[in-house]
Coordinates of C-alpha atoms and ligand atoms in Angstrom, one line a residue:
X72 CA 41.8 9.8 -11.5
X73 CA 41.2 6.4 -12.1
X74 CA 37.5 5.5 -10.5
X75 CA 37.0 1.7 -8.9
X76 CA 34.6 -0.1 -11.6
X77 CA 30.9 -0.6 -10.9
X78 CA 29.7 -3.6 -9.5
X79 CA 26.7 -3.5 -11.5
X80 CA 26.3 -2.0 -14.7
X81 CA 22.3 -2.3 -15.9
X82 CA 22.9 -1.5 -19.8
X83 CA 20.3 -0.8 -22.7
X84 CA 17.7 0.1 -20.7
X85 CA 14.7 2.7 -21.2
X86 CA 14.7 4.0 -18.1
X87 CA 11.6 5.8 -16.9
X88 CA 11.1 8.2 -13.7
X89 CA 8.3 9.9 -12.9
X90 CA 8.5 13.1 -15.5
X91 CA 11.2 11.4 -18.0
X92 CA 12.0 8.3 -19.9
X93 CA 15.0 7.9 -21.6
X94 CA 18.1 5.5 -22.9
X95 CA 20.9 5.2 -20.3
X96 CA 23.3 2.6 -18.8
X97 CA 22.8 2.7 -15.0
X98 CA 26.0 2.1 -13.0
X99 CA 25.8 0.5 -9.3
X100 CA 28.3 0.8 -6.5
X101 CA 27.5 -0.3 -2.7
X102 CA 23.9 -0.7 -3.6
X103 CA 23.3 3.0 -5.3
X104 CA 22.9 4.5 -8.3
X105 CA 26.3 6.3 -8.8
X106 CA 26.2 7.2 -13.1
X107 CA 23.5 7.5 -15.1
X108 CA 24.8 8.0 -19.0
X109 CA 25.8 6.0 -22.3
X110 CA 28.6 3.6 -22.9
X111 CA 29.3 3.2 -19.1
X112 CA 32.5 1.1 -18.3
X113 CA 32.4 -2.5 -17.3
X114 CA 31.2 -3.2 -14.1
X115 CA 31.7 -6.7 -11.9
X116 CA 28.9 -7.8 -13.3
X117 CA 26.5 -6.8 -16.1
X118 CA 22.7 -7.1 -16.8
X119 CA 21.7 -6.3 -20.6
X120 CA 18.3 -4.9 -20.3
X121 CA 18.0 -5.3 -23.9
X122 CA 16.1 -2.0 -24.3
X123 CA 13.5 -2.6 -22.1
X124 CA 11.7 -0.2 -19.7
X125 CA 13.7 -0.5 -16.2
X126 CA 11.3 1.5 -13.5
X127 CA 11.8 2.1 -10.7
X128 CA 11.2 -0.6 -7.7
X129 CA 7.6 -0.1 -6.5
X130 CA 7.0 1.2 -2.8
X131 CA 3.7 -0.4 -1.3
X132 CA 3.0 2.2 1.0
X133 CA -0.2 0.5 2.3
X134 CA 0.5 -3.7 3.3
X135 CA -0.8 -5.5 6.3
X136 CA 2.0 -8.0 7.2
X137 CA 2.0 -10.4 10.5
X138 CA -0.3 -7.7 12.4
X139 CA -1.7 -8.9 15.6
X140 CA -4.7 -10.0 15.3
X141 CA -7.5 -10.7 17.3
X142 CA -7.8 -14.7 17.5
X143 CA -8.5 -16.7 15.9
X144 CA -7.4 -14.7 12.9
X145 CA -4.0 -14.5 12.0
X146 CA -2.3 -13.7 8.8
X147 CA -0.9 -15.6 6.5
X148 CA 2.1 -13.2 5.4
X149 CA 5.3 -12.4 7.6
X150 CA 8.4 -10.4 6.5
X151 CA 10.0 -13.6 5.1
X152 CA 6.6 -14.4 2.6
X153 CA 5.7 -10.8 2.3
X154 CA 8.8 -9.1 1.1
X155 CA 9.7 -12.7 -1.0
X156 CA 6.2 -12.1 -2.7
X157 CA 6.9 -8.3 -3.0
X158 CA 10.0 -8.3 -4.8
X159 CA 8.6 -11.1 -7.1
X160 CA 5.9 -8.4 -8.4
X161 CA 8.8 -5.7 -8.5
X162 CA 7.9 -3.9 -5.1
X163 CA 11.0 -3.3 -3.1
X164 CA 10.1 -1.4 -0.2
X165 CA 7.3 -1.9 2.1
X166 CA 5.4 0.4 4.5
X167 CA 3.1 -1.7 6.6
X168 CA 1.7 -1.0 10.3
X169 CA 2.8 -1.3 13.4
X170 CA -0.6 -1.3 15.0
X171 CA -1.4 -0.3 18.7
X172 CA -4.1 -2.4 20.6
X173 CA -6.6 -1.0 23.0
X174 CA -4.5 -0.4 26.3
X175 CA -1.3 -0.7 24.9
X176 CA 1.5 1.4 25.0
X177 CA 2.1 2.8 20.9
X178 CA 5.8 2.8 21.7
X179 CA 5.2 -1.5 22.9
X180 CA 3.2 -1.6 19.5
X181 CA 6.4 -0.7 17.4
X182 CA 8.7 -2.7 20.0
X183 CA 6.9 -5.6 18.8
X184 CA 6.4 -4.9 15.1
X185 CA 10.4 -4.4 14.7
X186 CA 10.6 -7.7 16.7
X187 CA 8.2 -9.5 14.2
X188 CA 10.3 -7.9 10.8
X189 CA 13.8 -7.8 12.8
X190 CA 15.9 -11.2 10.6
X191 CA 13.3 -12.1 8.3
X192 CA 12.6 -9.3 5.4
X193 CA 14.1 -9.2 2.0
X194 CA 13.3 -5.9 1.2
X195 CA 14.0 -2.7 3.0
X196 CA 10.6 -1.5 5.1
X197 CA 9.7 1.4 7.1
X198 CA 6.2 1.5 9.3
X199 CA 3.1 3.4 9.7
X200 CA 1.4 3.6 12.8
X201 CA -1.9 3.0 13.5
X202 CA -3.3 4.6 16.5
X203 CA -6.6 2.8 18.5
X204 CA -5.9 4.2 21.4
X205 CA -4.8 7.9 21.9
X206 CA -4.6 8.7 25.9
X207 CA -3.0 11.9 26.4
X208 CA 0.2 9.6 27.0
X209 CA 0.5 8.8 23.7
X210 CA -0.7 12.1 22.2
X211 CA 1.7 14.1 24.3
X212 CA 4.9 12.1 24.4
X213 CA 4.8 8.9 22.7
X214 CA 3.4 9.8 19.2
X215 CA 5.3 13.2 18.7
X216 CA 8.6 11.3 19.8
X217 CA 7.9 8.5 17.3
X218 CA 7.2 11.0 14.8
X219 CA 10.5 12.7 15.6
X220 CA 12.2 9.3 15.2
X221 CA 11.1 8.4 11.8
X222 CA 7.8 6.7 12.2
X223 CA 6.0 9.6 10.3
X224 CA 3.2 8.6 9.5
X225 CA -0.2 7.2 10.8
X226 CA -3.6 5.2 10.3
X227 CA -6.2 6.7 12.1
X228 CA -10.1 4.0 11.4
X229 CA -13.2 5.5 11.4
X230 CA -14.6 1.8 11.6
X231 CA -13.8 -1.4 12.8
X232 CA -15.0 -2.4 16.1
X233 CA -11.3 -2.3 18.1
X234 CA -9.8 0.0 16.3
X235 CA -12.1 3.3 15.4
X236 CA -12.1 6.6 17.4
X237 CA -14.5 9.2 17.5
X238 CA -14.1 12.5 15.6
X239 CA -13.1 13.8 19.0
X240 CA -10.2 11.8 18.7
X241 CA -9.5 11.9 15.5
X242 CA -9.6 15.9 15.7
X243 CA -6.8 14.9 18.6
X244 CA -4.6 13.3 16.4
X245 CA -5.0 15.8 13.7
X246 CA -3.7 18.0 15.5
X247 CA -0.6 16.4 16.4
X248 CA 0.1 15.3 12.8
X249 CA -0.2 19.5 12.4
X250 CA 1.9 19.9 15.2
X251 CA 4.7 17.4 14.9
X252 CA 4.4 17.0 11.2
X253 CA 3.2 13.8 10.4
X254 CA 1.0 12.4 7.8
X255 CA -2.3 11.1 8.9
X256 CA -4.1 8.6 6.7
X257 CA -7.6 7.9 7.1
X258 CA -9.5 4.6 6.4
X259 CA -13.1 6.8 5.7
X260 CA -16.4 4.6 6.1
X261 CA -18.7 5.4 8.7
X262 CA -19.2 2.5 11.6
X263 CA -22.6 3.0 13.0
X264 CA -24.3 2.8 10.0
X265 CA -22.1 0.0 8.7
X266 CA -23.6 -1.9 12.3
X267 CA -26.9 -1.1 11.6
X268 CA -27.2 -2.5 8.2
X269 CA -25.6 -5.0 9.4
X270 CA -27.9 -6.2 11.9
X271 CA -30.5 -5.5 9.7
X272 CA -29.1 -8.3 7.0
X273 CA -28.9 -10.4 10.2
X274 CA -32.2 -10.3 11.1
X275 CA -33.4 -11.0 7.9
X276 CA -30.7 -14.1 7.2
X277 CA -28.7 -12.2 4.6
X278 CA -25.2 -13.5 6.0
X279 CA -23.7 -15.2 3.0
X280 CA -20.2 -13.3 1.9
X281 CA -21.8 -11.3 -0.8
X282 CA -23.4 -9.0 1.6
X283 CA -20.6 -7.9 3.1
X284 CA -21.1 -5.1 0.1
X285 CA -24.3 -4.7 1.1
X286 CA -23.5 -3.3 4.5
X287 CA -20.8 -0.8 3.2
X288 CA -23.0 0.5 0.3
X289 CA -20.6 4.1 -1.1
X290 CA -22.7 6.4 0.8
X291 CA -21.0 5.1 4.2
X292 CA -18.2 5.9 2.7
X293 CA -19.1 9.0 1.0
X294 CA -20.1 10.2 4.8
X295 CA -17.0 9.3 6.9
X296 CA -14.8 10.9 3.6
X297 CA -17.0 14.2 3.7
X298 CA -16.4 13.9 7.4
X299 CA -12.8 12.9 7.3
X300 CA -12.8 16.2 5.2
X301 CA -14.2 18.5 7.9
X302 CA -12.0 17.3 10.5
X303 CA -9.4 17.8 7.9
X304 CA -10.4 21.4 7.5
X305 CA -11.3 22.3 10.9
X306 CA -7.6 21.4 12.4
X307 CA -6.1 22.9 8.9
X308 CA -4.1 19.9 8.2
X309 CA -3.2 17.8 5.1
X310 CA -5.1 14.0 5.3
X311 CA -4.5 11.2 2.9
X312 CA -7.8 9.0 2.6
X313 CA -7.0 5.4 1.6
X314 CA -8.0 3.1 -0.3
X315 CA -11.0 4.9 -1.9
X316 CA -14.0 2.5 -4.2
X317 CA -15.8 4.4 -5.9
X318 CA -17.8 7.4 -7.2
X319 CA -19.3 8.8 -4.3
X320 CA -15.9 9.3 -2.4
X321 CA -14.0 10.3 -5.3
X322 CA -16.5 13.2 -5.6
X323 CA -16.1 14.1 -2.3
X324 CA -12.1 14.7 -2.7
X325 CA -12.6 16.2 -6.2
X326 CA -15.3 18.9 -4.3
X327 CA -12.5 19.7 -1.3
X328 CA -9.4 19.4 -3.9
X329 CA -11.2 22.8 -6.0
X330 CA -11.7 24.3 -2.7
X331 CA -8.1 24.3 -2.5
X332 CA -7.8 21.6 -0.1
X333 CA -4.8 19.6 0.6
X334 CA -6.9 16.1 0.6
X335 CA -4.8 13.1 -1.1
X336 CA -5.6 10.1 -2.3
X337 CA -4.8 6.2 -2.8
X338 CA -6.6 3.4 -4.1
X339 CA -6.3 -0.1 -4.6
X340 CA -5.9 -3.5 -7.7
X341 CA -9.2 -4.6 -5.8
X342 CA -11.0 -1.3 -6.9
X343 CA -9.8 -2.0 -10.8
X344 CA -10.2 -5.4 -11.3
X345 CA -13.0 -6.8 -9.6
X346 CA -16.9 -5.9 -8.7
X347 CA -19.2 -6.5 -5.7
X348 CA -19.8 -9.5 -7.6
X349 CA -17.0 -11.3 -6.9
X350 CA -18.2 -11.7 -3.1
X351 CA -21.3 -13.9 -4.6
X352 CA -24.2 -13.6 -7.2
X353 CA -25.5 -16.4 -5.0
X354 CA -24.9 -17.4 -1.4
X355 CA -21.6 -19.5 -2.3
X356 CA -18.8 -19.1 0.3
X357 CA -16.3 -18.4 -2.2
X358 CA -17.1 -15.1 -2.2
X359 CA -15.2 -14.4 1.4
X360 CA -12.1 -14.6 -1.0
X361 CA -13.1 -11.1 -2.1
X362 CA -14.3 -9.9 1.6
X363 CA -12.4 -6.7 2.0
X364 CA -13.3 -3.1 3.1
X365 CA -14.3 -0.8 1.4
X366 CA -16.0 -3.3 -0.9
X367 CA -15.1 -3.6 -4.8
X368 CA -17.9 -1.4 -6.5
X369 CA -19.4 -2.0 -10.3
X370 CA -17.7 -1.6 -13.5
X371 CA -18.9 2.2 -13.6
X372 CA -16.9 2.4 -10.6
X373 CA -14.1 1.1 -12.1
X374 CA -13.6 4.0 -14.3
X375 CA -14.3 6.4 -12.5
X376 CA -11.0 5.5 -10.7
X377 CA -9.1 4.9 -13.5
X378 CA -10.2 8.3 -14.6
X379 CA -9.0 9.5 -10.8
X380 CA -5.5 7.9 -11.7
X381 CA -5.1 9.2 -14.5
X382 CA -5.8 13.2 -14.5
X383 CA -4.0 13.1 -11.3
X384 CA -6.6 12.9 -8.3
X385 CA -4.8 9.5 -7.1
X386 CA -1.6 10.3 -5.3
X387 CA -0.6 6.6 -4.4
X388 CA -1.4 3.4 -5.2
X389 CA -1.4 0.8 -3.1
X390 CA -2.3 -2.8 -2.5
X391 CA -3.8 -2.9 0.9
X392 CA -2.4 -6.5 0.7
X393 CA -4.2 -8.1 4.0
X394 CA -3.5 -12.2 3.9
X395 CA -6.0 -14.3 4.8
X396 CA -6.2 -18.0 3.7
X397 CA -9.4 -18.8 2.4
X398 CA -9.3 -22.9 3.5
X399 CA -8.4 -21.8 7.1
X400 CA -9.3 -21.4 10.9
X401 CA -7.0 -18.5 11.1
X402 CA -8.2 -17.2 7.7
X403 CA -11.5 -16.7 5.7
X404 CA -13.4 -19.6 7.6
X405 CA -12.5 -18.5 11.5
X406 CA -12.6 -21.7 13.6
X407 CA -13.1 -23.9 10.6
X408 CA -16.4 -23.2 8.9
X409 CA -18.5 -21.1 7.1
X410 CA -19.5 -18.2 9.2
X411 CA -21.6 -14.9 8.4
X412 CA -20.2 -12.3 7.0
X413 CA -19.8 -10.1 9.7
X414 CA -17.0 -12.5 10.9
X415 CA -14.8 -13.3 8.2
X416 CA -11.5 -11.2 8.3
X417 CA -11.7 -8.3 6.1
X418 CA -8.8 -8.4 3.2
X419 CA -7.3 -9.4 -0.2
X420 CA -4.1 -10.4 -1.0
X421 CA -2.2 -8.4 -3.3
X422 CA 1.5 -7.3 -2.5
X423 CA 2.8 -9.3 -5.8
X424 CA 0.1 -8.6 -8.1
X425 CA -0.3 -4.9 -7.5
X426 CA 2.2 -3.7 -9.9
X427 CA 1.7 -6.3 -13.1
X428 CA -1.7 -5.3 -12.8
X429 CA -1.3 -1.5 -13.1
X430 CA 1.5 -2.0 -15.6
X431 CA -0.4 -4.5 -18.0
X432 CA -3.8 -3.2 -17.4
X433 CA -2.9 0.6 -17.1
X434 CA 0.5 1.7 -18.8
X435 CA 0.0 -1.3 -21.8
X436 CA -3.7 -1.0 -21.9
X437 CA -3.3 2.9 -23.0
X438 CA -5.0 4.3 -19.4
X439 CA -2.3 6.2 -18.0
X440 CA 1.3 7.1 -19.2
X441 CA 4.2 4.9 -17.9
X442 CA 5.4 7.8 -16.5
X443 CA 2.1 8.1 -14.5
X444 CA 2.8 4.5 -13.3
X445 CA 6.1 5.2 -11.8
X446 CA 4.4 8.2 -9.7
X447 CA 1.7 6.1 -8.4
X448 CA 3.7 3.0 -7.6
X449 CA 7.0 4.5 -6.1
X450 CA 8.0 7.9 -6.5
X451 CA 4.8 9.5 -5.1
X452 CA 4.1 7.0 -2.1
X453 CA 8.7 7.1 -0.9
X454 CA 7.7 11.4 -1.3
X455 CA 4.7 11.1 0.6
X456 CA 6.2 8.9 3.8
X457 CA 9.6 10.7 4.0
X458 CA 11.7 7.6 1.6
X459 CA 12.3 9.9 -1.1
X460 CA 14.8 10.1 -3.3
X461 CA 16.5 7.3 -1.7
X462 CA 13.5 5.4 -2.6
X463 CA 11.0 5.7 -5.6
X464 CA 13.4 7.3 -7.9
X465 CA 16.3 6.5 -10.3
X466 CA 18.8 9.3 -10.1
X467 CA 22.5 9.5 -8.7
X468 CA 22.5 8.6 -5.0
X469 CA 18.9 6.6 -5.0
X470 CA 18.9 2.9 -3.6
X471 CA 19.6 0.4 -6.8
X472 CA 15.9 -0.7 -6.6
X473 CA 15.0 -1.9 -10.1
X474 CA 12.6 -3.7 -12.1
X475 CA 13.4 -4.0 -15.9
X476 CA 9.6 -5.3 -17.1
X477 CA 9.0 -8.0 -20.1
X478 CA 6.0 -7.9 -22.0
X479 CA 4.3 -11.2 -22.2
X480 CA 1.3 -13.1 -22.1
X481 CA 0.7 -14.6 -18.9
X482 CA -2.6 -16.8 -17.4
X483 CA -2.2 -15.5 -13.5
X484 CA -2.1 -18.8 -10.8
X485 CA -1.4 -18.4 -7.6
X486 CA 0.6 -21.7 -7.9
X487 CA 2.8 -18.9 -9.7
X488 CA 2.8 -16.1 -6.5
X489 CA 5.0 -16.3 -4.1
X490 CA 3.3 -15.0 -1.0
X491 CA 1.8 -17.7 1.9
X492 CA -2.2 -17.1 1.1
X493 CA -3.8 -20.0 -0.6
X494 CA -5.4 -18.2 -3.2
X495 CA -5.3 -15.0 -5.6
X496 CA -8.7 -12.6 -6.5
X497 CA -7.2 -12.3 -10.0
X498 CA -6.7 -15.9 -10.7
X499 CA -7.1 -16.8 -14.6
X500 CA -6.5 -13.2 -15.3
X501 CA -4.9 -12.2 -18.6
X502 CA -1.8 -10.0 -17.9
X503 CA 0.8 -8.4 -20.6
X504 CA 4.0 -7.9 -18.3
X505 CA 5.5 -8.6 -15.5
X506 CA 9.1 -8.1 -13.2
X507 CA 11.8 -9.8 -16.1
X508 CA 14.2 -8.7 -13.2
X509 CA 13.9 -6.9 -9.8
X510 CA 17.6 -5.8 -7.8
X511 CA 17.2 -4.7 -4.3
X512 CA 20.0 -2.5 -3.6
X513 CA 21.8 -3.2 -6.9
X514 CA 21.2 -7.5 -6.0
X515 CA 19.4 -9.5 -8.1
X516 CA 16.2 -10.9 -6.0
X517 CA 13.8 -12.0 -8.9
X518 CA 15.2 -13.1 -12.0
X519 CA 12.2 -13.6 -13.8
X520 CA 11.6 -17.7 -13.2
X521 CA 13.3 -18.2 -9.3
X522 CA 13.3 -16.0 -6.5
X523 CA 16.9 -15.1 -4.7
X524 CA 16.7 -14.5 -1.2
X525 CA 18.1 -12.1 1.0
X526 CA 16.5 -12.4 4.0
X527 CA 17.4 -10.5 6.8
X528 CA 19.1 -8.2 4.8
X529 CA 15.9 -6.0 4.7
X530 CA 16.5 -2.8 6.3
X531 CA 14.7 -0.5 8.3
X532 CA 14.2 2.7 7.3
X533 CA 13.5 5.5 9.3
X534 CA 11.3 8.3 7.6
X535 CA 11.4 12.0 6.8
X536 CA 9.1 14.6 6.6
X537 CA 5.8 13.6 4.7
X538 CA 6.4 15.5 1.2
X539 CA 2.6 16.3 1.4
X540 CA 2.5 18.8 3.9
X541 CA 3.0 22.4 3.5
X542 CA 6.9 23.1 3.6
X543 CA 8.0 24.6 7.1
X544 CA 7.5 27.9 8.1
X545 CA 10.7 30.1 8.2
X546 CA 12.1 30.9 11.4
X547 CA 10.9 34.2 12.8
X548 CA 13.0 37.0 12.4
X549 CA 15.3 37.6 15.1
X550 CA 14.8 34.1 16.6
Ligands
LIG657 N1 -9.5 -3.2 4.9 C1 -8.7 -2.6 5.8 O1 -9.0 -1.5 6.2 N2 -7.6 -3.2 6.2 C2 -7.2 -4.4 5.8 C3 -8.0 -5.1 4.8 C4 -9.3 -4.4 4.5 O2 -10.0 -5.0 3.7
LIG658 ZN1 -8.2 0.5 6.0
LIG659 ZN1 -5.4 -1.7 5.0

């Protein structure tokens, strides 16, 4: 039987999955993977990899984009910026939040979220939930019938002013992630004592950026995490704590992980590549560039994470990408000016950086196996949020999402980036690699120099059972 040619054959490439890596031609029909194998025939069109590692397109499973925000802060990345910026780093799918307010209905929350993405992203996206308010509304009917309808996954914040909840609460939602099968992801650092030393830098006129880290020293996240952990074990329910910093929490999950536990993991560039100090060694503003929560540790810390990524303890990694401009009203300098720390909106950007970092840094710097990279950056995070395989992998029947890499030296400038923020953390940084090529559903979108868009043409994508969770129980005999 004669078979219709591919419209895309990728050839000479060394491909790399999660557990393999190996020489293959990769043929594309109607956006999928279809063959897998040597001397493919011609397709419509042909990209010559040239023997170079093809991943893979990254899934940022943690990304703030256009969330409603409390004025006068606002975001400086929509679905048009963010998934442009994306797919220029090599990430081609996107979870970010659809985040309730106080005294609004979750199911508005996601009304308006699909409403904000709906026309304007490049890349396919799916949405986590974040939950600030659960009345027995939303915990009875709302969240379990989102959950049944692919939002499977959600945020629950054990700080920030309008949007924490009590461990009452939290036990709450725990149970309906148990219940309904969800994933619940919790961002661990404890609020009182985060208010208190906060006050306590007031008083005393400590307000320039830099002690920011001050008031979230590790132990207040080492608290809400060993909490986070008991809540965890009381309901008897998997928990994924993101974007952990440093020692004091990593110890924490490696304590409850030998206990048997089923406590994941993520961290974050920010927790890598920069230190405390790059919120200030002095009282200099600049600092507020590098204002995000948990704060960046010390260079001990550093390796203890890259240790965590390595041997395993890291299920995802992710950029927690939160876009703030540091020149603006809306941004890092609310209304205008220079303002204590307590008010400058918490977040780095970091949606296009996040995998040339790991890749250069990680996979070309000899810290974790290339394999390891593809886990972390796509094929754990599509598992873990129900995207898997059609994300995260290359296999037959998986989305043609694929980044064929290029070593080189590169000077990062964020007149290079391609998101809306006015600035990078990482500029001047040394990097070894980065996206020669990204397709999106077997289309070219970066092509190393100029960005192709496809806007609109980002779908939504409705998740699966969190791969994280115990599997389902068999049904009962008889029944
Ligand atoms: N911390 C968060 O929890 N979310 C967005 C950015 C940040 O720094
Ligand atoms: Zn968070
Ligand atoms: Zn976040």
């Amino acid at each position: 039987m004669m078979r219709e040619p591919f419209d895309v054959v990728v050839r000479n490439a060394l491909v790399a999955t999660a557990c393999d890596t190996f020489h293959a031609d990769i043929g594309i029909r109607k956006g999928r993977i279809v063959q897998l194998g040597s001397d493919l025939p011609a397709g419509h069109s042909e990209i010559d990899a040239q023997g170079r590692v093809v991943t893979p397109g990254g899934v940022d499973a943690h990304c703030h984009l256009d969330q409603p925000m409390q004025a006068p802060a606002c975001m400086a990345d929509n679905f048009d910026s963010g998934t442009r910026s994306a797919a220029c780093g090599g990430t081609t799918t996107v979870i970010p939040f659809a985040a309730q307010q106080k005294g609004q209905s979750l199911r508005a929350a996601v009304e308006d979220y699909h409403q904000r993405a709906e026309g304007r992203a490049h890349v396919d996206y799916a949405f986590h939930l974040i939950v600030s308010d659960p009345t027995p509304q939303v915990l009875e009917n709302e969240l379990p019938e989102l959950i049944r309808q692919g939002y499977t996954s959600f945020k629950i914040y054990m700080t920030y002013d309008d949007l924490k909840l009590n461990d009452g609460q939290i036990l709450d939602l725990l149970e309906i992630a148990k219940r309904h099968d969800a994933m619940a992801m919790i961002h661990a650092e404890n609020a009182d004592c985060i208010e208190w030393l906060t006050r306590r830098l007031e008083a005393s006129g400590r307000t320039a950026p830099r002690y920011h880290a001050h008031a979230r020293p590790m132990l207040v996240e080492r608290e809400a995490t060993h909490r986070a952990i008991a809540l965890s074990e009381l309901v008897d329910v998997p928990i994924l704590i993101v974007h952990v910093s440093g020692r004091d929490a990593v110890e924490q999950i490696r304590n409850a992980r030998a206990l048997g536990m089923k406590i994941f993991a993520e961290t974050c560039p920010q927790y890598l590549f920069l230190t405390a100090d790059d919120l200030g060694i002095d009282d200099s503003y600049l600092g507020a560039r590098c204002v995000c929560s948990p704060p960046p540790r010390d260079k001990s810390n550093q390796k203890v994470i890259w240790d965590g990524l390595a041997d395993g303890l890291f299920t995802v990694f992710s950029s927690d990408h939160a876009p703030f401009r540091f020149n603006a009203p809306e941004g890092k300098k609310p209304g205008g000016g220079e303002v204590a720390f307590r008010h400058i909106p918490n977040g780095i950007p970091g949606l296009e950086t996040r995998m040339p970092l790991l890749y250069s840094e990680g996979v070309l710097g000899g810290k974790i196996t290339l394999n390891r990279f593809v886990e972390l950056t796509a094929t754990n995070p599509a598992k873990a949020y129900g995207i898997h395989p059609r994300k995260g992998s290359i296999a037959i029947g998986s989305d043609a999402d694929l980044v064929i890499w290029e070593e080189r030296d590169i000077s990062l400038t964020n007149a290079s980036l391609h998101h809306a923020v006015d600035y990078t953390p990482y500029e001047g940084m040394r990097l070894r690699a980065w996206p020669r090529l990204t397709l999106v559903n077997g289309e070219i979108i970066w092509d190393g120099e100029r960005f192709h868009p496809r806007q609109g043409q980002g779908r939504f994508l409705h998740c699966g059972r969190p791969s994280l969770l115990p599997p389902p129980l068999p049904p009962f005999p008889g029944s």
